[in-house]
Amino acid sequence: MDLPAVAARTHDVCTAALALAIVPEPFGRRRRAMGFDDYVRHQQRADAVMRRLAPALSVAAMTTGTVAALTRPASAGWRLASVAAVAGAIVLTVRVHVPINERLRTWRPGAEAAGWREARARWERAHVVRRGLVVLAGAATAAARAR
């Protein structure tokens, strides 16, 4: 395979992996209804995984998407739209989720933190937007693939 094909295929895989890591919500409804102790345990476990996985997948999707856009002009617009959507998800994560997650790491079950419900609501609202951006990235990647 040549560089354009490898970049495009790798972008497809990285974007799909990012979408699979962020979009499904197997615990979403339950998470939104959890009491403080269960919520802290759940979010701390999820954060321990996602703070390592999501940045790597995001950077890989953006890098390979940019290379694919530069080497495959026919699908460049779709690839760059995907890169932009992932960049938007990163900005949202850094501005909203990271500060909340850093605070959440200091919380301990059994000692309810002041304002935790408001923090959870803000995190959840931003997560809906982040999921939408990742879905948009996946759709743009699929459209690029069709080119």
PDB file of C-alpha atoms in Angstrom:
ATOM      1  CA  MET A   1       0.000   0.000   0.000  1.00  0.00           C
ATOM      2  CA  ASP A   2       1.106   3.544  -0.641  1.00  0.00           C
ATOM      3  CA  LEU A   3       1.203   6.388   1.911  1.00  0.00           C
ATOM      4  CA  PRO A   4      -2.176   7.906   0.932  1.00  0.00           C
ATOM      5  CA  ALA A   5      -3.938   4.553   1.293  1.00  0.00           C
ATOM      6  CA  VAL A   6      -2.219   3.767   4.602  1.00  0.00           C
ATOM      7  CA  ALA A   7      -3.035   7.228   5.996  1.00  0.00           C
ATOM      8  CA  ALA A   8      -6.677   6.954   4.912  1.00  0.00           C
ATOM      9  CA  ARG A   9      -7.117   3.458   6.311  1.00  0.00           C
ATOM     10  CA  THR A  10      -5.367   4.373   9.558  1.00  0.00           C
ATOM     11  CA  HIS A  11      -7.558   7.467   9.885  1.00  0.00           C
ATOM     12  CA  ASP A  12     -10.645   5.312   9.386  1.00  0.00           C
ATOM     13  CA  VAL A  13      -9.518   2.915  12.129  1.00  0.00           C
ATOM     14  CA  CYS A  14      -8.459   5.630  14.596  1.00  0.00           C
ATOM     15  CA  THR A  15     -11.707   7.558  14.160  1.00  0.00           C
ATOM     16  CA  ALA A  16     -13.762   4.380  14.562  1.00  0.00           C
ATOM     17  CA  ALA A  17     -11.824   3.464  17.717  1.00  0.00           C
ATOM     18  CA  LEU A  18     -12.354   6.963  19.139  1.00  0.00           C
ATOM     19  CA  ALA A  19     -16.070   6.730  18.398  1.00  0.00           C
ATOM     20  CA  LEU A  20     -16.291   3.325  20.078  1.00  0.00           C
ATOM     21  CA  ALA A  21     -14.511   4.699  23.147  1.00  0.00           C
ATOM     22  CA  ILE A  22     -16.707   7.806  23.510  1.00  0.00           C
ATOM     23  CA  VAL A  23     -20.094   7.377  21.866  1.00  0.00           C
ATOM     24  CA  PRO A  24     -21.649   4.246  23.430  1.00  0.00           C
ATOM     25  CA  GLU A  25     -23.360   4.969  26.733  1.00  0.00           C
ATOM     26  CA  PRO A  26     -23.811   1.613  28.485  1.00  0.00           C
ATOM     27  CA  PHE A  27     -23.895   3.319  31.900  1.00  0.00           C
ATOM     28  CA  GLY A  28     -25.166   6.763  30.862  1.00  0.00           C
ATOM     29  CA  ARG A  29     -28.684   6.624  32.267  1.00  0.00           C
ATOM     30  CA  ARG A  30     -27.508   4.785  35.357  1.00  0.00           C
ATOM     31  CA  ARG A  31     -24.575   7.192  35.846  1.00  0.00           C
ATOM     32  CA  ARG A  32     -26.899  10.201  35.768  1.00  0.00           C
ATOM     33  CA  ALA A  33     -29.035   8.648  38.539  1.00  0.00           C
ATOM     34  CA  MET A  34     -26.211   7.424  40.807  1.00  0.00           C
ATOM     35  CA  GLY A  35     -25.737   8.692  44.303  1.00  0.00           C
ATOM     36  CA  PHE A  36     -22.476  10.366  45.225  1.00  0.00           C
ATOM     37  CA  ASP A  37     -20.529   7.281  46.340  1.00  0.00           C
ATOM     38  CA  ASP A  38     -21.353   5.168  43.256  1.00  0.00           C
ATOM     39  CA  TYR A  39     -20.846   8.128  40.944  1.00  0.00           C
ATOM     40  CA  VAL A  40     -17.369   8.849  42.331  1.00  0.00           C
ATOM     41  CA  ARG A  41     -16.284   5.216  42.050  1.00  0.00           C
ATOM     42  CA  HIS A  42     -17.628   4.896  38.516  1.00  0.00           C
ATOM     43  CA  GLN A  43     -16.184   8.164  37.210  1.00  0.00           C
ATOM     44  CA  GLN A  44     -12.778   7.599  38.809  1.00  0.00           C
ATOM     45  CA  ARG A  45     -12.510   4.198  37.104  1.00  0.00           C
ATOM     46  CA  ALA A  46     -13.658   5.581  33.769  1.00  0.00           C
ATOM     47  CA  ASP A  47     -11.338   8.578  34.046  1.00  0.00           C
ATOM     48  CA  ALA A  48      -8.330   6.354  34.792  1.00  0.00           C
ATOM     49  CA  VAL A  49      -8.852   4.621  31.437  1.00  0.00           C
ATOM     50  CA  MET A  50     -10.031   7.527  29.300  1.00  0.00           C
ATOM     51  CA  ARG A  51      -7.349  10.018  30.306  1.00  0.00           C
ATOM     52  CA  ARG A  52      -4.834   7.643  28.710  1.00  0.00           C
ATOM     53  CA  LEU A  53      -6.873   6.263  25.814  1.00  0.00           C
ATOM     54  CA  ALA A  54      -8.753   9.285  24.455  1.00  0.00           C
ATOM     55  CA  PRO A  55      -5.752  11.613  23.947  1.00  0.00           C
ATOM     56  CA  ALA A  56      -3.827   8.931  22.047  1.00  0.00           C
ATOM     57  CA  LEU A  57      -6.802   8.099  19.807  1.00  0.00           C
ATOM     58  CA  SER A  58      -7.612  11.779  19.260  1.00  0.00           C
ATOM     59  CA  VAL A  59      -4.070  12.722  18.246  1.00  0.00           C
ATOM     60  CA  ALA A  60      -3.818   9.656  16.006  1.00  0.00           C
ATOM     61  CA  ALA A  61      -7.151  10.455  14.312  1.00  0.00           C
ATOM     62  CA  MET A  62      -6.163  14.084  13.762  1.00  0.00           C
ATOM     63  CA  THR A  63      -2.671  13.278  12.495  1.00  0.00           C
ATOM     64  CA  THR A  64      -3.699  10.526  10.110  1.00  0.00           C
ATOM     65  CA  GLY A  65      -6.706  12.556   8.964  1.00  0.00           C
ATOM     66  CA  THR A  66      -4.456  15.491   8.123  1.00  0.00           C
ATOM     67  CA  VAL A  67      -1.992  13.263   6.242  1.00  0.00           C
ATOM     68  CA  ALA A  68      -4.868  11.614   4.362  1.00  0.00           C
ATOM     69  CA  ALA A  69      -6.295  15.045   3.472  1.00  0.00           C
ATOM     70  CA  LEU A  70      -2.934  16.216   2.159  1.00  0.00           C
ATOM     71  CA  THR A  71      -2.315  13.086   0.106  1.00  0.00           C
ATOM     72  CA  ARG A  72      -5.842  12.418  -1.180  1.00  0.00           C
ATOM     73  CA  PRO A  73      -7.317  15.635  -2.541  1.00  0.00           C
ATOM     74  CA  ALA A  74     -10.622  14.009  -3.571  1.00  0.00           C
ATOM     75  CA  SER A  75     -11.553  13.361   0.060  1.00  0.00           C
ATOM     76  CA  ALA A  76      -9.627  16.233   1.674  1.00  0.00           C
ATOM     77  CA  GLY A  77     -12.705  18.224   2.676  1.00  0.00           C
ATOM     78  CA  TRP A  78     -14.300  15.310   4.492  1.00  0.00           C
ATOM     79  CA  ARG A  79     -11.035  14.338   6.170  1.00  0.00           C
ATOM     80  CA  LEU A  80     -10.481  17.899   7.364  1.00  0.00           C
ATOM     81  CA  ALA A  81     -14.072  18.088   8.626  1.00  0.00           C
ATOM     82  CA  SER A  82     -13.369  14.964  10.663  1.00  0.00           C
ATOM     83  CA  VAL A  83     -10.142  16.468  12.018  1.00  0.00           C
ATOM     84  CA  ALA A  84     -11.993  19.676  12.946  1.00  0.00           C
ATOM     85  CA  ALA A  85     -14.708  17.741  14.788  1.00  0.00           C
ATOM     86  CA  VAL A  86     -12.104  15.810  16.792  1.00  0.00           C
ATOM     87  CA  ALA A  87     -10.297  19.088  17.541  1.00  0.00           C
ATOM     88  CA  GLY A  88     -13.580  20.512  18.819  1.00  0.00           C
ATOM     89  CA  ALA A  89     -14.051  17.484  21.057  1.00  0.00           C
ATOM     90  CA  ILE A  90     -10.534  17.970  22.423  1.00  0.00           C
ATOM     91  CA  VAL A  91     -11.130  21.650  23.185  1.00  0.00           C
ATOM     92  CA  LEU A  92     -14.406  20.814  24.939  1.00  0.00           C
ATOM     93  CA  THR A  93     -12.722  18.052  26.930  1.00  0.00           C
ATOM     94  CA  VAL A  94      -9.855  20.285  28.044  1.00  0.00           C
ATOM     95  CA  ARG A  95     -12.115  23.199  28.968  1.00  0.00           C
ATOM     96  CA  VAL A  96     -14.951  21.329  30.694  1.00  0.00           C
ATOM     97  CA  HIS A  97     -14.206  17.676  31.432  1.00  0.00           C
ATOM     98  CA  VAL A  98     -10.571  17.846  32.549  1.00  0.00           C
ATOM     99  CA  PRO A  99     -11.169  20.424  35.332  1.00  0.00           C
ATOM    100  CA  ILE A 100     -14.191  18.486  36.610  1.00  0.00           C
ATOM    101  CA  ASN A 101     -12.304  15.177  36.442  1.00  0.00           C
ATOM    102  CA  GLU A 102      -9.333  16.664  38.312  1.00  0.00           C
ATOM    103  CA  ARG A 103     -11.668  17.781  41.095  1.00  0.00           C
ATOM    104  CA  LEU A 104     -13.456  14.416  41.024  1.00  0.00           C
ATOM    105  CA  ARG A 105     -10.143  12.587  41.592  1.00  0.00           C
ATOM    106  CA  THR A 106      -9.917  14.270  45.015  1.00  0.00           C
ATOM    107  CA  TRP A 107     -13.389  13.154  46.078  1.00  0.00           C
ATOM    108  CA  ARG A 108     -13.803  10.111  48.310  1.00  0.00           C
ATOM    109  CA  PRO A 109     -16.937   7.986  48.724  1.00  0.00           C
ATOM    110  CA  GLY A 110     -18.542   8.584  52.084  1.00  0.00           C
ATOM    111  CA  ALA A 111     -17.652  12.291  52.144  1.00  0.00           C
ATOM    112  CA  GLU A 112     -20.105  13.975  49.801  1.00  0.00           C
ATOM    113  CA  ALA A 113     -18.485  16.912  48.024  1.00  0.00           C
ATOM    114  CA  ALA A 114     -20.286  20.235  47.837  1.00  0.00           C
ATOM    115  CA  GLY A 115     -21.577  21.015  44.351  1.00  0.00           C
ATOM    116  CA  TRP A 116     -21.082  17.511  42.988  1.00  0.00           C
ATOM    117  CA  ARG A 117     -24.547  17.383  41.392  1.00  0.00           C
ATOM    118  CA  GLU A 118     -23.904  20.624  39.506  1.00  0.00           C
ATOM    119  CA  ALA A 119     -20.488  19.332  38.395  1.00  0.00           C
ATOM    120  CA  ARG A 120     -22.073  16.089  37.215  1.00  0.00           C
ATOM    121  CA  ALA A 121     -24.773  17.981  35.286  1.00  0.00           C
ATOM    122  CA  ARG A 122     -22.174  20.192  33.591  1.00  0.00           C
ATOM    123  CA  TRP A 123     -20.021  17.163  32.741  1.00  0.00           C
ATOM    124  CA  GLU A 124     -23.039  15.342  31.291  1.00  0.00           C
ATOM    125  CA  ARG A 125     -24.147  18.310  29.148  1.00  0.00           C
ATOM    126  CA  ALA A 126     -20.656  18.695  27.725  1.00  0.00           C
ATOM    127  CA  HIS A 127     -20.432  14.947  27.161  1.00  0.00           C
ATOM    128  CA  VAL A 128     -23.532  15.050  24.960  1.00  0.00           C
ATOM    129  CA  VAL A 129     -21.842  17.697  22.802  1.00  0.00           C
ATOM    130  CA  ARG A 130     -18.566  15.755  22.770  1.00  0.00           C
ATOM    131  CA  ARG A 131     -20.371  12.596  21.676  1.00  0.00           C
ATOM    132  CA  GLY A 132     -22.049  14.576  18.885  1.00  0.00           C
ATOM    133  CA  LEU A 133     -18.699  15.898  17.681  1.00  0.00           C
ATOM    134  CA  VAL A 134     -17.238  12.398  17.617  1.00  0.00           C
ATOM    135  CA  VAL A 135     -20.266  11.107  15.698  1.00  0.00           C
ATOM    136  CA  LEU A 136     -19.765  13.980  13.245  1.00  0.00           C
ATOM    137  CA  ALA A 137     -16.090  12.995  12.905  1.00  0.00           C
ATOM    138  CA  GLY A 138     -17.124   9.425  12.170  1.00  0.00           C
ATOM    139  CA  ALA A 139     -19.702  10.506   9.605  1.00  0.00           C
ATOM    140  CA  ALA A 140     -17.184  12.750   7.851  1.00  0.00           C
ATOM    141  CA  THR A 141     -14.665   9.914   7.836  1.00  0.00           C
ATOM    142  CA  ALA A 142     -17.251   7.580   6.315  1.00  0.00           C
ATOM    143  CA  ALA A 143     -18.048  10.182   3.655  1.00  0.00           C
ATOM    144  CA  ALA A 144     -14.334  10.532   2.872  1.00  0.00           C
ATOM    145  CA  ARG A 145     -14.049   6.791   2.558  1.00  0.00           C
ATOM    146  CA  ALA A 146     -16.827   6.800  -0.046  1.00  0.00           C
ATOM    147  CA  ARG A 147     -14.771   9.158  -2.250  1.00  0.00           C
TER     148      ARG A 147
END
